């Protein structure tokens, strides 16, 4: 590697050029020639919320919106009244797709829901072999939140079994509780901060539907590199 | 005229006459417009969101030194190795040093226009490495040995038939021309590469100063895999990518998706704040972030055009631009094409060589209108023209305007000119469009409107008699 001095000096050179450039103030956006503004209060999360797509206030409205978004995104969203119903649904998924082996991480929910699967299970609680995960038929994980506004699942490397579990197997199954539904993106980012700051997980990801591409004639194809199917089970 | 300008004119002439190309692009972009407008309509106020985004980017870019230092110190605190590169060559050299240190043989890449800007693939391949683009569109373009056609849709100018032929020739695997099956061919081919690559390379869409994270937006999951499987992760980003706060993403992620592809949110929006942390089961052992200047500070120094650094590379201005739609992405011969490319390339590569791009515009303002961060694009094209003329006056143009000014200020001369014009216009038909025609560059593809037989002034005089 380069020695410490050149690294530092390149940094100092660039920062010096930045400071020199900024000594001439720029006009404010949309108002040519006026004095520069201070940081805008409008950019705060509270301000943003009123311009983003609308989300209802009640839980029922938010759940309905999540469901509608999931359908549009081709996410399979299933809602249950009890943990037992969810266990049965997971077993039905296993049978329908003929799962031989799944990848999973330990957590309160996964530990409660997965045992009836009765399958060989790759655990991602500590380092694992990626080739083994690649051979799994599904990856089952928990999540941090479900976002009604966009139909997204919020996962992190800490809450959802690492970085690969939610993208490497061909089918990603998320198990969640109703209480994990949040209204919108500002709420989701607020949750990330209150839950983790300052010790954030090394990866935080919003998953919005199964992997997709439109690179051939702009025609939608699911399962480009990540999972072809995304199933969200909620009770 | 610069050799770049000559080449541009030549290629533009070919492409504007290519009706097949025009039809492919028009179909793709019409579909894009329909979904994008639906998504814009879902915002409670898209216009207010644009203003907020512009203000946030203004805040970031106009305090860039402060936010860069914050970004870097937060990242370093959690074990990320930071590098600074003044030029593209330096950026490539830093990556090559990481490669040498790791004894790496293969690199898997997710989509990064910044790496196109510094010609990273060339540098890595010259050093004997296997480099694989994992974004489907970029993978297709790599197989064709061509640069991306569009910054967001790299292979939008190709038909499924052409891609089938390409896969057959290069991979020996193309069961049919269905987009579904072709995508699966690429998926199979690239899966193997992920599992064996030594280094995962990514770009970044945003750099969050407050928490020290990069944010990557993608649809395919290829960046997620690139950042999950190889032991070393390297990310290259321009210094202008900074956003002040984590929650700014609540605005920028949906806006980028809406303007870029007409989605409410792109499939994967992921923030990376370091290498694998204690207690985590996977992810790279080492994470390197390279901050690239490459003459961005020169653009920063131009206060008038500084807002061009607000760009989030959504491609909306390319999609809206009548010039882009007709001449196509490759004609620009630049990393960044379309209106934003025409504005910034003269700053990145030299004004006199690239000023012709600012003249290739109808100044319709369509780009400015669709820009999610409100960059004053079409005025910047005028600014570039003005700056180029100021720096190096065009003598013929200048003398023509001097003559015009002289005549226009003398009513007698002016009316004589009008009369001569009316008398001589029928003669113009004899040479119209030929090599003898002084107005040839206009008339070879267009009609010249006939001069009125009676001027307004004459008519007014008659009327008041």
GROMACS .gro file of C-alpha atoms in nm, chain A:
model
  235
    1UNK     CA    1   0.000   0.000   0.000
    2UNK     CA    2   0.098   0.358  -0.040
    3UNK     CA    3   0.269   0.503   0.260
    4UNK     CA    4   0.068   0.709   0.501
    5UNK     CA    5   0.210   1.041   0.383
    6UNK     CA    6   0.094   1.027   0.021
    7UNK     CA    7  -0.252   0.912   0.130
    8UNK     CA    8  -0.279   1.205   0.365
    9UNK     CA    9  -0.145   1.451   0.115
   10UNK     CA   10  -0.390   1.348  -0.158
   11UNK     CA   11  -0.668   1.396   0.093
   12UNK     CA   12  -0.535   1.736   0.190
   13UNK     CA   13  -0.492   1.838  -0.174
   14UNK     CA   14  -0.850   1.750  -0.260
   15UNK     CA   15  -0.992   1.916   0.051
   16UNK     CA   16  -0.785   2.228  -0.022
   17UNK     CA   17  -0.925   2.244  -0.376
   18UNK     CA   18  -1.278   2.198  -0.237
   19UNK     CA   19  -1.231   2.483   0.012
   20UNK     CA   20  -1.077   2.709  -0.250
   21UNK     CA   21  -1.369   2.638  -0.487
   22UNK     CA   22  -1.628   2.706  -0.218
   23UNK     CA   23  -1.481   3.047  -0.136
   24UNK     CA   24  -1.711   3.181  -0.409
   25UNK     CA   25  -2.073   3.129  -0.293
   26UNK     CA   26  -2.328   2.972  -0.530
   27UNK     CA   27  -2.679   3.097  -0.586
   28UNK     CA   28  -2.968   2.931  -0.405
   29UNK     CA   29  -3.159   2.671  -0.608
   30UNK     CA   30  -3.445   2.826  -0.804
   31UNK     CA   31  -3.351   3.183  -0.706
   32UNK     CA   32  -3.074   3.313  -0.929
   33UNK     CA   33  -2.845   3.569  -0.778
   34UNK     CA   34  -2.987   3.573  -0.426
   35UNK     CA   35  -2.781   3.524  -0.114
   36UNK     CA   36  -2.717   3.162  -0.012
   37UNK     CA   37  -2.966   3.009   0.230
   38UNK     CA   38  -2.886   2.835   0.553
   39UNK     CA   39  -2.970   2.465   0.577
   40UNK     CA   40  -3.336   2.422   0.501
   41UNK     CA   41  -3.583   2.305   0.762
   42UNK     CA   42  -3.785   2.161   0.475
   43UNK     CA   43  -3.537   1.879   0.425
   44UNK     CA   44  -3.609   1.727   0.764
   45UNK     CA   45  -3.798   1.400   0.786
   46UNK     CA   46  -4.113   1.573   0.905
   47UNK     CA   47  -4.115   1.798   0.600
   48UNK     CA   48  -4.051   1.516   0.357
   49UNK     CA   49  -4.345   1.310   0.482
   50UNK     CA   50  -4.601   1.556   0.348
   51UNK     CA   51  -4.474   1.524  -0.011
   52UNK     CA   52  -4.406   1.152  -0.038
   53UNK     CA   53  -4.688   0.918  -0.151
   54UNK     CA   54  -4.977   0.923   0.096
   55UNK     CA   55  -5.013   0.665   0.372
   56UNK     CA   56  -5.327   0.632   0.586
   57UNK     CA   57  -5.315   0.692   0.961
   58UNK     CA   58  -5.487   0.378   1.086
   59UNK     CA   59  -5.320   0.040   1.112
   60UNK     CA   60  -5.584  -0.117   0.886
   61UNK     CA   61  -5.516   0.138   0.611
   62UNK     CA   62  -5.142   0.083   0.637
   63UNK     CA   63  -5.178  -0.294   0.626
   64UNK     CA   64  -5.407  -0.261   0.325
   65UNK     CA   65  -5.152  -0.039   0.150
   66UNK     CA   66  -4.870  -0.283   0.223
   67UNK     CA   67  -5.082  -0.564   0.079
   68UNK     CA   68  -5.162  -0.363  -0.235
   69UNK     CA   69  -4.797  -0.273  -0.290
   70UNK     CA   70  -4.689  -0.633  -0.234
   71UNK     CA   71  -4.930  -0.754  -0.502
   72UNK     CA   72  -4.801  -0.495  -0.750
   73UNK     CA   73  -4.443  -0.594  -0.675
   74UNK     CA   74  -4.522  -0.966  -0.717
   75UNK     CA   75  -4.436  -1.033  -0.354
   76UNK     CA   76  -4.634  -1.318  -0.200
   77UNK     CA   77  -4.783  -1.166   0.115
   78UNK     CA   78  -4.974  -1.387   0.360
   79UNK     CA   79  -5.141  -1.277   0.682
   80UNK     CA   80  -5.225  -1.514   0.969
   81UNK     CA   81  -5.406  -1.500   1.299
   82UNK     CA   82  -5.158  -1.712   1.492
   83UNK     CA   83  -4.806  -1.848   1.495
   84UNK     CA   84  -4.948  -2.195   1.447
   85UNK     CA   85  -5.114  -2.096   1.119
   86UNK     CA   86  -4.786  -1.951   1.003
   87UNK     CA   87  -4.601  -2.272   1.086
   88UNK     CA   88  -4.847  -2.464   0.871
   89UNK     CA   89  -4.809  -2.216   0.585
   90UNK     CA   90  -4.434  -2.260   0.590
   91UNK     CA   91  -4.475  -2.638   0.574
   92UNK     CA   92  -4.711  -2.594   0.277
   93UNK     CA   93  -4.444  -2.383   0.102
   94UNK     CA   94  -4.188  -2.658   0.168
   95UNK     CA   95  -4.415  -2.919   0.012
   96UNK     CA   96  -4.522  -2.707  -0.283
   97UNK     CA   97  -4.164  -2.629  -0.385
   98UNK     CA   98  -4.009  -2.953  -0.265
   99UNK     CA   99  -3.747  -2.790  -0.043
  100UNK     CA  100  -3.462  -3.023   0.050
  101UNK     CA  101  -3.255  -2.782   0.252
  102UNK     CA  102  -3.300  -2.428   0.375
  103UNK     CA  103  -3.082  -2.155   0.521
  104UNK     CA  104  -3.192  -1.973   0.832
  105UNK     CA  105  -3.066  -1.773   1.129
  106UNK     CA  106  -3.158  -1.800   1.494
  107UNK     CA  107  -3.404  -1.552   1.637
  108UNK     CA  108  -3.715  -1.549   1.850
  109UNK     CA  109  -3.943  -1.575   1.547
  110UNK     CA  110  -3.742  -1.815   1.336
  111UNK     CA  111  -3.688  -2.044   1.634
  112UNK     CA  112  -4.062  -2.046   1.699
  113UNK     CA  113  -4.173  -2.097   1.338
  114UNK     CA  114  -3.912  -2.309   1.159
  115UNK     CA  115  -3.882  -2.636   1.359
  116UNK     CA  116  -4.188  -2.811   1.200
  117UNK     CA  117  -4.013  -2.782   0.863
  118UNK     CA  118  -3.803  -3.074   0.976
  119UNK     CA  119  -3.536  -3.011   0.711
  120UNK     CA  120  -3.158  -2.996   0.717
  121UNK     CA  121  -3.085  -2.636   0.799
  122UNK     CA  122  -2.783  -2.417   0.728
  123UNK     CA  123  -2.750  -2.175   1.020
  124UNK     CA  124  -2.593  -1.836   0.954
  125UNK     CA  125  -2.539  -1.754   1.322
  126UNK     CA  126  -2.167  -1.781   1.266
  127UNK     CA  127  -1.943  -1.812   0.960
  128UNK     CA  128  -2.080  -2.063   0.706
  129UNK     CA  129  -1.987  -2.207   0.366
  130UNK     CA  130  -2.134  -2.002   0.079
  131UNK     CA  131  -2.139  -2.303  -0.153
  132UNK     CA  132  -2.368  -2.473   0.096
  133UNK     CA  133  -2.595  -2.172   0.105
  134UNK     CA  134  -2.598  -2.155  -0.273
  135UNK     CA  135  -2.739  -2.509  -0.272
  136UNK     CA  136  -3.025  -2.417  -0.038
  137UNK     CA  137  -3.379  -2.396  -0.179
  138UNK     CA  138  -3.484  -2.107   0.042
  139UNK     CA  139  -3.351  -1.853   0.287
  140UNK     CA  140  -3.572  -1.780   0.586
  141UNK     CA  141  -3.515  -1.461   0.783
  142UNK     CA  142  -3.667  -1.215   1.022
  143UNK     CA  143  -3.670  -0.843   0.948
  144UNK     CA  144  -3.658  -0.505   1.124
  145UNK     CA  145  -3.969  -0.357   0.969
  146UNK     CA  146  -4.224  -0.370   0.689
  147UNK     CA  147  -4.282  -0.036   0.516
  148UNK     CA  148  -4.645   0.025   0.412
  149UNK     CA  149  -4.567   0.316   0.179
  150UNK     CA  150  -4.347   0.113  -0.054
  151UNK     CA  151  -4.419  -0.253   0.028
  152UNK     CA  152  -4.057  -0.293   0.140
  153UNK     CA  153  -3.894  -0.521   0.393
  154UNK     CA  154  -3.618  -0.364   0.601
  155UNK     CA  155  -3.340  -0.607   0.687
  156UNK     CA  156  -2.992  -0.564   0.833
  157UNK     CA  157  -2.689  -0.786   0.858
  158UNK     CA  158  -2.768  -0.821   1.228
  159UNK     CA  159  -3.143  -0.884   1.222
  160UNK     CA  160  -3.171  -1.105   0.915
  161UNK     CA  161  -2.887  -1.356   0.927
  162UNK     CA  162  -2.611  -1.161   0.753
  163UNK     CA  163  -2.567  -1.018   0.405
  164UNK     CA  164  -2.620  -1.319   0.179
  165UNK     CA  165  -2.913  -1.503   0.334
  166UNK     CA  166  -3.172  -1.270   0.182
  167UNK     CA  167  -3.022  -1.268  -0.170
  168UNK     CA  168  -2.837  -1.593  -0.243
  169UNK     CA  169  -3.108  -1.866  -0.223
  170UNK     CA  170  -3.376  -1.860  -0.498
  171UNK     CA  171  -3.659  -1.798  -0.253
  172UNK     CA  172  -3.649  -1.550   0.036
  173UNK     CA  173  -3.908  -1.605   0.306
  174UNK     CA  174  -3.955  -1.327   0.561
  175UNK     CA  175  -4.138  -1.394   0.884
  176UNK     CA  176  -4.266  -1.094   1.075
  177UNK     CA  177  -4.519  -0.972   1.329
  178UNK     CA  178  -4.793  -0.721   1.259
  179UNK     CA  179  -4.638  -0.475   1.503
  180UNK     CA  180  -4.337  -0.450   1.274
  181UNK     CA  181  -4.534  -0.258   1.012
  182UNK     CA  182  -4.430   0.108   0.990
  183UNK     CA  183  -4.606   0.376   0.787
  184UNK     CA  184  -4.339   0.522   0.560
  185UNK     CA  185  -3.973   0.565   0.473
  186UNK     CA  186  -3.907   0.848   0.724
  187UNK     CA  187  -4.047   0.621   0.997
  188UNK     CA  188  -3.826   0.335   0.881
  189UNK     CA  189  -3.510   0.548   0.895
  190UNK     CA  190  -3.611   0.680   1.236
  191UNK     CA  191  -3.648   0.320   1.352
  192UNK     CA  192  -3.302   0.228   1.221
  193UNK     CA  193  -3.154   0.517   1.420
  194UNK     CA  194  -3.334   0.450   1.748
  195UNK     CA  195  -3.268   0.077   1.728
  196UNK     CA  196  -2.899   0.085   1.634
  197UNK     CA  197  -2.726   0.425   1.651
  198UNK     CA  198  -2.434   0.467   1.682
  199UNK     CA  199  -2.343   0.099   1.641
  200UNK     CA  200  -2.511   0.033   1.306
  201UNK     CA  201  -2.503  -0.309   1.139
  202UNK     CA  202  -2.258  -0.310   0.845
  203UNK     CA  203  -2.547  -0.360   0.601
  204UNK     CA  204  -2.897  -0.209   0.605
  205UNK     CA  205  -3.120  -0.297   0.311
  206UNK     CA  206  -3.470  -0.213   0.190
  207UNK     CA  207  -3.595  -0.507  -0.015
  208UNK     CA  208  -3.884  -0.408  -0.239
  209UNK     CA  209  -4.013  -0.715  -0.418
  210UNK     CA  210  -3.821  -1.010  -0.562
  211UNK     CA  211  -3.503  -0.941  -0.764
  212UNK     CA  212  -3.583  -0.804  -1.111
  213UNK     CA  213  -3.439  -0.666  -1.431
  214UNK     CA  214  -3.567  -0.487  -1.738
  215UNK     CA  215  -3.238  -0.479  -1.925
  216UNK     CA  216  -3.369  -0.676  -2.223
  217UNK     CA  217  -3.614  -0.458  -2.415
  218UNK     CA  218  -3.734  -0.309  -2.083
  219UNK     CA  219  -3.939  -0.626  -2.023
  220UNK     CA  220  -3.974  -0.724  -1.656
  221UNK     CA  221  -3.803  -1.050  -1.557
  222UNK     CA  222  -3.797  -1.170  -1.196
  223UNK     CA  223  -3.495  -1.337  -1.037
  224UNK     CA  224  -3.214  -1.156  -1.215
  225UNK     CA  225  -2.943  -1.234  -0.958
  226UNK     CA  226  -3.126  -1.238  -0.629
  227UNK     CA  227  -3.432  -1.445  -0.533
  228UNK     CA  228  -3.701  -1.518  -0.792
  229UNK     CA  229  -3.958  -1.533  -0.515
  230UNK     CA  230  -4.014  -1.320  -0.209
  231UNK     CA  231  -4.269  -1.443   0.044
  232UNK     CA  232  -4.368  -1.239   0.347
  233UNK     CA  233  -4.549  -1.423   0.624
  234UNK     CA  234  -4.703  -1.205   0.896
  235UNK     CA  235  -4.902  -1.290   1.206
   0.00000   0.00000   0.00000
